[in-house]
C-alpha cells in the first residue's frame, strides 16, 4: 500500500515538473538580465539613446536590461560581440548607421556584418551637427571651410573611428571641400566632445542627442546641420546646403539587433518590448528634448528594419567605393 501511494503521488508531481521545465525552456523569456551592447563610449549619443531604451525596456520586460559599452574599431568590436553571442535573446545590440557602412568599409572582419544579426526594429533617426571648439576663429560655415583649407593638417577633426557616423561625416566634409585635416579617433564621440569642450580639438560632427545641450549653452560653436531640413528643436542652425555646401547629407539611424539564430518567439518578445519603449511618454519626451523622435511603430519591426538597413548598405556602397573609404 505505501508503495502504491507513493507512486500515485509521484506521477503527477513528475508531470508538473516536466511541464514546468518545458515551459521554462520554450516560453519563459527573459529568464535573466538582458545585456544591451553599445559599441561606443559611455556618455555619447548612441549610449544616451541606448540607456533611455534599456531603462524603459527593463520596466516592460520584467528583467533588467543592462547596458555594456564594448568599444573600439569604429563600433565593430561591440557588433562582433553580439554576432558571436549565444542566440537566446539575452544579448542585444543597439547600433547605428555603422551597420549600413561597415559591410562595405571593412573588407576583413571576424564576424558577418549582415548575416550575423536578426534586426528587431528601427529606433530613431537623429540629425547631426557640425560643432567646433568655442574659440575656433570661424563665424560660419564659409569661414570654417576657408580655415580648414588653409590650415592643412594643423586643423584637427575628432571622430569615433572608421565606421562611425562622425568619421563618415568628417570624411565627406573634407572630401567635399578638399581639406586634409588631422583626424583624431576616439572610442565614441562622448570622449571626443570632452576634447572639443576643453578646446584641444577643433571640430566634431555629432548627433543632436549629445550636442543639443552644448549648443544651447554656448559651450561649442555650431556651423550647420548636414540634414535635408533644419532641426525643429534647433531652428537657428542652417543646413549645410543653405550654408553653401549642397549634396552633403548624413543622418544617423539607430536599430536594435539580436544574434542570428535567436528563436522567433524571443525575437517577437524583444520587438514588442522595443515598441513599448518607443511609446513610453518618458522616452518620447527625452528624445524630443535632444532633437529626435521615436520612429513610428510600424518601423519598429524586423521587416521595416531589414528593408531600411539593406537600402542603407546599397546607398553607401558606391559612395565608399568612389572615395576609397575603406578601413584597411
Ligand atoms: N556619435 C558617434 C559616431 O560618431 C558614436 C557615439 O555615439 O559615441 O558614430
CSV table of C-alpha atoms and ligand atoms in Angstrom, one decimal:
chain,number,residue,atom,x,y,z
A,1,UNK,CA,0.0,0.0,0.0
A,2,UNK,CA,2.6,2.6,0.9
A,3,UNK,CA,4.4,1.8,-2.3
A,4,UNK,CA,1.3,2.4,-4.4
A,5,UNK,CA,0.5,5.7,-2.6
A,6,UNK,CA,4.0,6.9,-3.3
A,7,UNK,CA,3.7,6.1,-7.0
A,8,UNK,CA,0.3,7.7,-7.2
A,9,UNK,CA,1.8,10.9,-5.8
A,10,UNK,CA,5.0,10.7,-7.8
A,11,UNK,CA,3.4,10.6,-11.2
A,12,UNK,CA,1.5,13.9,-11.2
A,13,UNK,CA,4.4,15.5,-9.4
A,14,UNK,CA,6.7,14.4,-12.2
A,15,UNK,CA,4.2,15.6,-14.8
A,16,UNK,CA,4.1,19.0,-13.2
A,17,UNK,CA,7.9,19.2,-13.1
A,18,UNK,CA,8.1,18.2,-16.8
A,19,UNK,CA,5.5,20.8,-17.8
A,20,UNK,CA,7.3,23.5,-15.8
A,21,UNK,CA,10.6,22.5,-17.3
A,22,UNK,CA,9.4,22.7,-20.9
A,23,UNK,CA,7.6,26.0,-20.3
A,24,UNK,CA,10.8,27.4,-18.9
A,25,UNK,CA,12.9,26.1,-21.9
A,26,UNK,CA,10.5,27.4,-24.5
A,27,UNK,CA,8.5,30.3,-23.2
A,28,UNK,CA,9.9,32.0,-20.2
A,29,UNK,CA,12.0,34.6,-21.8
A,30,UNK,CA,13.8,36.5,-20.4
A,31,UNK,CA,15.0,34.2,-17.7
A,32,UNK,CA,17.8,36.5,-16.6
A,33,UNK,CA,19.1,40.1,-17.2
A,34,UNK,CA,19.5,41.1,-20.8
A,35,UNK,CA,22.8,42.7,-21.8
A,36,UNK,CA,22.4,45.6,-24.3
A,37,UNK,CA,25.8,46.2,-26.0
A,38,UNK,CA,26.5,49.8,-27.0
A,39,UNK,CA,29.5,49.8,-29.4
A,40,UNK,CA,30.6,53.3,-28.4
A,41,UNK,CA,31.8,55.0,-25.2
A,42,UNK,CA,29.6,56.0,-22.3
A,43,UNK,CA,28.1,59.5,-22.4
A,44,UNK,CA,28.0,59.7,-26.2
A,45,UNK,CA,24.9,59.9,-28.5
A,46,UNK,CA,24.5,56.1,-29.0
A,47,UNK,CA,24.9,55.5,-25.3
A,48,UNK,CA,22.3,58.2,-24.5
A,49,UNK,CA,19.7,56.6,-26.8
A,50,UNK,CA,20.6,53.1,-25.6
A,51,UNK,CA,20.3,53.9,-21.9
A,52,UNK,CA,16.9,55.5,-22.3
A,53,UNK,CA,15.7,52.5,-24.2
A,54,UNK,CA,17.2,50.0,-21.8
A,55,UNK,CA,15.6,51.7,-18.8
A,56,UNK,CA,12.2,51.6,-20.4
A,57,UNK,CA,12.5,48.0,-21.7
A,58,UNK,CA,13.6,46.9,-18.2
A,59,UNK,CA,10.3,48.1,-16.8
A,60,UNK,CA,8.3,46.4,-19.5
A,61,UNK,CA,10.1,43.1,-19.9
A,62,UNK,CA,10.4,42.2,-16.2
A,63,UNK,CA,14.2,41.7,-16.2
A,64,UNK,CA,17.0,44.4,-16.0
A,65,UNK,CA,18.3,45.4,-19.4
A,66,UNK,CA,21.9,46.2,-18.6
A,67,UNK,CA,23.9,48.5,-20.8
A,68,UNK,CA,27.5,47.5,-21.5
A,69,UNK,CA,29.8,49.6,-23.7
A,70,UNK,CA,32.0,47.4,-25.8
A,71,UNK,CA,34.0,50.0,-27.7
A,72,UNK,CA,36.7,50.2,-30.3
A,73,UNK,CA,37.4,49.8,-34.0
A,74,UNK,CA,34.6,52.1,-35.1
A,75,UNK,CA,31.9,50.1,-33.4
A,76,UNK,CA,32.8,46.8,-34.9
A,77,UNK,CA,34.0,45.2,-31.6
A,78,UNK,CA,30.7,45.7,-30.0
A,79,UNK,CA,28.9,44.3,-33.1
A,80,UNK,CA,31.2,41.3,-33.1
A,81,UNK,CA,30.4,40.6,-29.5
A,82,UNK,CA,26.7,40.3,-30.3
A,83,UNK,CA,27.1,38.4,-33.6
A,84,UNK,CA,29.1,35.8,-31.7
A,85,UNK,CA,26.9,35.7,-28.5
A,86,UNK,CA,24.6,32.8,-27.6
A,87,UNK,CA,21.4,33.5,-29.7
A,88,UNK,CA,19.0,33.3,-26.8
A,89,UNK,CA,17.8,36.9,-26.7
A,90,UNK,CA,19.8,37.8,-23.6
A,91,UNK,CA,22.4,39.8,-25.6
A,92,UNK,CA,21.2,42.5,-27.9
A,93,UNK,CA,23.0,45.3,-29.9
A,94,UNK,CA,22.0,48.9,-30.2
A,95,UNK,CA,23.9,50.2,-33.2
A,96,UNK,CA,23.6,53.0,-35.7
A,97,UNK,CA,24.3,53.9,-39.4
A,98,UNK,CA,27.5,52.0,-38.9
A,99,UNK,CA,25.5,48.8,-39.7
A,100,UNK,CA,24.9,50.4,-43.2
A,101,UNK,CA,28.5,51.4,-43.9
A,102,UNK,CA,30.6,48.7,-42.2
A,103,UNK,CA,29.7,45.9,-44.6
A,104,UNK,CA,31.4,47.9,-47.3
A,105,UNK,CA,34.1,49.7,-45.4
A,106,UNK,CA,35.5,46.7,-43.6
A,107,UNK,CA,36.8,44.1,-46.0
A,108,UNK,CA,38.1,41.9,-43.2
A,109,UNK,CA,36.0,41.3,-40.1
A,110,UNK,CA,35.9,38.5,-37.6
A,111,UNK,CA,32.1,38.3,-37.9
A,112,UNK,CA,29.4,38.5,-40.5
A,113,UNK,CA,28.3,42.2,-40.5
A,114,UNK,CA,24.9,41.4,-42.2
A,115,UNK,CA,24.1,37.7,-41.7
A,116,UNK,CA,25.3,37.7,-38.1
A,117,UNK,CA,22.2,39.6,-36.9
A,118,UNK,CA,18.4,39.5,-36.7
A,119,UNK,CA,17.0,43.1,-36.9
A,120,UNK,CA,14.4,43.7,-34.2
A,121,UNK,CA,13.3,47.2,-35.2
A,122,UNK,CA,14.4,50.7,-36.0
A,123,UNK,CA,14.6,53.1,-33.1
A,124,UNK,CA,15.1,56.7,-34.2
A,125,UNK,CA,16.7,58.9,-36.8
A,126,UNK,CA,19.0,61.6,-35.4
A,127,UNK,CA,20.3,64.8,-37.2
A,128,UNK,CA,23.9,65.6,-36.9
A,129,UNK,CA,25.6,69.0,-36.2
A,130,UNK,CA,29.0,70.3,-37.1
A,131,UNK,CA,30.4,71.8,-33.9
A,132,UNK,CA,33.7,73.3,-33.1
A,133,UNK,CA,35.6,74.5,-30.1
A,134,UNK,CA,34.2,77.7,-28.7
A,135,UNK,CA,37.2,79.9,-29.7
A,136,UNK,CA,37.6,78.5,-33.2
A,137,UNK,CA,38.3,81.5,-35.5
A,138,UNK,CA,35.3,81.0,-37.8
A,139,UNK,CA,31.9,82.6,-37.6
A,140,UNK,CA,30.0,80.5,-40.1
A,141,UNK,CA,30.4,77.5,-42.4
A,142,UNK,CA,32.1,79.6,-45.2
A,143,UNK,CA,34.7,80.7,-42.6
A,144,UNK,CA,35.1,77.2,-41.4
A,145,UNK,CA,35.7,75.8,-44.9
A,146,UNK,CA,38.3,78.6,-45.6
A,147,UNK,CA,40.0,77.8,-42.3
A,148,UNK,CA,40.1,74.1,-42.9
A,149,UNK,CA,41.5,74.6,-46.4
A,150,UNK,CA,44.3,76.9,-45.3
A,151,UNK,CA,45.3,75.1,-42.1
A,152,UNK,CA,46.1,71.7,-43.7
A,153,UNK,CA,46.9,69.1,-41.1
A,154,UNK,CA,47.2,71.7,-38.3
A,155,UNK,CA,43.4,71.5,-38.2
A,156,UNK,CA,42.1,68.7,-36.0
A,157,UNK,CA,38.9,66.7,-36.6
A,158,UNK,CA,37.7,64.3,-33.9
A,159,UNK,CA,35.7,61.2,-34.7
A,160,UNK,CA,34.7,57.8,-33.3
A,161,UNK,CA,36.8,55.7,-35.7
A,162,UNK,CA,36.2,54.4,-39.2
A,163,UNK,CA,32.7,53.0,-39.4
A,164,UNK,CA,31.3,55.7,-37.1
A,165,UNK,CA,28.9,58.5,-38.3
A,166,UNK,CA,31.3,61.2,-37.1
A,167,UNK,CA,34.1,59.7,-39.3
A,168,UNK,CA,31.7,59.4,-42.3
A,169,UNK,CA,30.5,63.0,-41.9
A,170,UNK,CA,34.1,64.2,-41.4
A,171,UNK,CA,35.4,62.4,-44.4
A,172,UNK,CA,32.6,63.6,-46.6
A,173,UNK,CA,33.1,67.1,-45.5
A,174,UNK,CA,36.9,67.0,-46.0
A,175,UNK,CA,36.4,65.4,-49.4
A,176,UNK,CA,33.7,68.0,-50.5
A,177,UNK,CA,35.9,71.0,-49.6
A,178,UNK,CA,39.3,69.5,-50.5
A,179,UNK,CA,40.8,69.8,-47.0
A,180,UNK,CA,43.2,67.4,-45.3
A,181,UNK,CA,42.7,67.7,-41.5
A,182,UNK,CA,44.4,65.5,-38.9
A,183,UNK,CA,41.8,63.0,-37.7
A,184,UNK,CA,41.8,62.1,-34.1
A,185,UNK,CA,39.8,58.9,-33.4
A,186,UNK,CA,38.1,58.2,-30.0
A,187,UNK,CA,36.1,55.3,-28.7
A,188,UNK,CA,33.0,57.3,-29.2
A,189,UNK,CA,32.0,60.9,-29.5
A,190,UNK,CA,31.4,61.2,-25.8
A,191,UNK,CA,35.1,61.4,-25.1
A,192,UNK,CA,35.6,63.4,-28.4
A,193,UNK,CA,33.2,66.0,-27.1
A,194,UNK,CA,35.3,66.5,-23.9
A,195,UNK,CA,38.2,67.5,-26.1
A,196,UNK,CA,36.1,70.0,-28.0
A,197,UNK,CA,34.8,71.4,-24.8
A,198,UNK,CA,38.4,71.6,-23.5
A,199,UNK,CA,39.5,73.4,-26.6
A,200,UNK,CA,42.1,70.8,-27.5
A,201,UNK,CA,40.3,69.6,-30.7
A,202,UNK,CA,38.9,71.9,-33.4
A,203,UNK,CA,35.8,70.2,-35.0
A,204,UNK,CA,33.4,67.3,-34.5
A,205,UNK,CA,30.4,66.2,-36.5
A,206,UNK,CA,27.9,64.6,-34.0
A,207,UNK,CA,24.3,63.8,-33.3
A,208,UNK,CA,22.0,66.3,-31.6
A,209,UNK,CA,21.3,63.6,-28.9
A,210,UNK,CA,24.7,64.8,-27.5
A,211,UNK,CA,25.3,68.2,-28.9
A,212,UNK,CA,21.9,69.9,-28.2
A,213,UNK,CA,22.7,71.0,-24.6
A,214,UNK,CA,26.2,72.2,-25.5
A,215,UNK,CA,24.9,74.2,-28.5
A,216,UNK,CA,22.1,75.7,-26.3
A,217,UNK,CA,24.5,76.5,-23.5
A,218,UNK,CA,27.0,78.1,-25.9
A,219,UNK,CA,29.8,75.7,-24.9
A,220,UNK,CA,30.6,74.9,-28.6
A,221,UNK,CA,30.3,76.8,-31.8
A,222,UNK,CA,27.8,75.3,-34.3
A,223,UNK,CA,28.2,75.8,-38.0
A,224,UNK,CA,25.5,73.7,-39.8
A,225,UNK,CA,23.5,70.5,-39.8
A,226,UNK,CA,24.2,68.1,-42.7
A,227,UNK,CA,20.4,67.4,-42.9
A,228,UNK,CA,17.9,67.9,-45.7
A,229,UNK,CA,15.8,70.2,-43.4
A,230,UNK,CA,16.5,72.4,-40.4
A,231,UNK,CA,16.2,70.7,-36.9
A,232,UNK,CA,12.8,71.6,-35.3
A,233,UNK,CA,14.4,72.0,-31.9
A,234,UNK,CA,17.4,74.0,-33.1
A,235,UNK,CA,15.9,76.0,-35.9
A,236,UNK,CA,18.6,78.7,-35.9
A,237,UNK,CA,21.2,76.3,-37.4
A,238,UNK,CA,21.3,76.4,-41.2
A,239,UNK,CA,21.5,73.2,-43.2
A,240,UNK,CA,24.8,72.6,-45.0
A,241,UNK,CA,23.1,73.2,-48.3
A,242,UNK,CA,21.7,76.6,-47.1
A,243,UNK,CA,25.2,77.5,-45.8
A,244,UNK,CA,26.8,76.8,-49.2
A,245,UNK,CA,27.6,73.1,-49.2
A,246,UNK,CA,24.9,71.2,-51.2
A,247,UNK,CA,24.8,67.5,-51.6
A,248,UNK,CA,26.4,66.7,-48.2
A,249,UNK,CA,23.9,64.9,-46.0
A,250,UNK,CA,24.3,62.5,-43.2
A,251,UNK,CA,21.6,61.5,-40.7
A,252,UNK,CA,22.2,58.8,-38.1
A,253,UNK,CA,19.6,56.0,-37.7
A,254,UNK,CA,19.6,53.5,-34.8
A,255,UNK,CA,18.3,50.0,-34.8
A,256,UNK,CA,18.2,47.1,-32.3
A,257,UNK,CA,19.6,43.6,-33.2
A,258,UNK,CA,19.8,40.1,-31.8
A,259,UNK,CA,22.3,37.5,-32.8
A,260,UNK,CA,21.3,35.4,-35.8
A,261,UNK,CA,19.5,32.2,-34.8
A,262,UNK,CA,17.6,33.7,-31.9
A,263,UNK,CA,14.2,31.8,-31.7
A,264,UNK,CA,11.3,33.6,-33.4
A,265,UNK,CA,9.2,33.9,-30.2
A,266,UNK,CA,12.1,35.5,-28.4
A,267,UNK,CA,12.6,37.9,-31.3
A,268,UNK,CA,8.9,38.8,-31.2
A,269,UNK,CA,9.1,39.5,-27.4
A,270,UNK,CA,12.1,41.8,-27.9
A,271,UNK,CA,10.4,43.7,-30.7
A,272,UNK,CA,7.3,44.1,-28.6
A,273,UNK,CA,9.4,45.5,-25.7
A,274,UNK,CA,11.2,47.9,-28.1
A,275,UNK,CA,7.8,49.1,-29.4
A,276,UNK,CA,6.5,49.6,-25.9
A,277,UNK,CA,9.7,51.6,-25.0
A,278,UNK,CA,9.2,53.8,-28.1
A,279,UNK,CA,5.6,54.6,-26.9
A,280,UNK,CA,6.8,55.3,-23.4
A,281,UNK,CA,6.0,59.0,-22.7
A,282,UNK,CA,9.3,59.4,-20.8
A,283,UNK,CA,11.3,58.2,-23.8
A,284,UNK,CA,9.2,60.3,-26.2
A,285,UNK,CA,9.8,63.4,-24.1
A,286,UNK,CA,13.5,62.9,-23.6
A,287,UNK,CA,14.0,62.1,-27.3
A,288,UNK,CA,12.2,65.3,-28.2
A,289,UNK,CA,14.4,67.3,-25.9
A,290,UNK,CA,17.6,66.0,-27.6
A,291,UNK,CA,16.4,66.7,-31.1
A,292,UNK,CA,14.9,63.4,-32.2
A,293,UNK,CA,11.7,61.3,-32.0
A,294,UNK,CA,11.0,57.6,-31.9
A,295,UNK,CA,10.2,56.0,-35.2
A,296,UNK,CA,6.6,55.2,-36.0
A,297,UNK,CA,5.5,51.9,-34.5
A,298,UNK,CA,5.3,50.2,-38.0
A,299,UNK,CA,9.1,51.0,-38.4
A,300,UNK,CA,10.0,49.3,-35.1
A,301,UNK,CA,9.5,45.9,-36.8
A,302,UNK,CA,12.1,43.4,-38.1
A,303,UNK,CA,10.7,43.7,-41.7
A,304,UNK,CA,10.9,47.5,-41.8
A,305,UNK,CA,14.3,47.5,-40.1
A,306,UNK,CA,15.7,44.9,-42.6
A,307,UNK,CA,14.4,46.9,-45.6
A,308,UNK,CA,15.8,50.2,-44.4
A,309,UNK,CA,19.1,48.5,-43.4
A,310,UNK,CA,19.6,46.8,-46.8
A,311,UNK,CA,18.7,50.1,-48.6
A,312,UNK,CA,21.3,51.9,-46.5
A,313,UNK,CA,24.0,49.4,-47.4
A,314,UNK,CA,23.1,49.9,-51.1
A,315,UNK,CA,23.1,53.7,-50.7
A,316,UNK,CA,26.6,54.0,-49.1
A,317,UNK,CA,28.4,51.2,-51.1
A,318,UNK,CA,29.0,53.3,-54.2
A,319,UNK,CA,30.0,56.4,-52.2
A,320,UNK,CA,32.5,54.4,-50.1
A,321,UNK,CA,33.9,52.8,-53.2
A,322,UNK,CA,34.2,56.1,-55.1
A,323,UNK,CA,36.0,57.8,-52.2
A,324,UNK,CA,38.1,54.7,-51.4
A,325,UNK,CA,36.8,55.0,-47.9
A,326,UNK,CA,37.9,51.5,-46.8
A,327,UNK,CA,39.0,50.8,-43.2
A,328,UNK,CA,42.0,48.7,-44.4
B,1,LIG,N1,28.3,59.6,-32.5
B,1,LIG,C1,29.2,58.6,-32.6
B,1,LIG,C2,29.6,58.3,-34.0
B,1,LIG,O1,30.3,59.1,-34.5
B,1,LIG,C3,29.2,57.4,-31.8
B,1,LIG,C4,28.8,57.6,-30.4
B,1,LIG,O2,27.6,57.5,-30.2
B,1,LIG,O3,29.6,57.7,-29.5
B,1,LIG,O4,29.2,57.3,-34.7
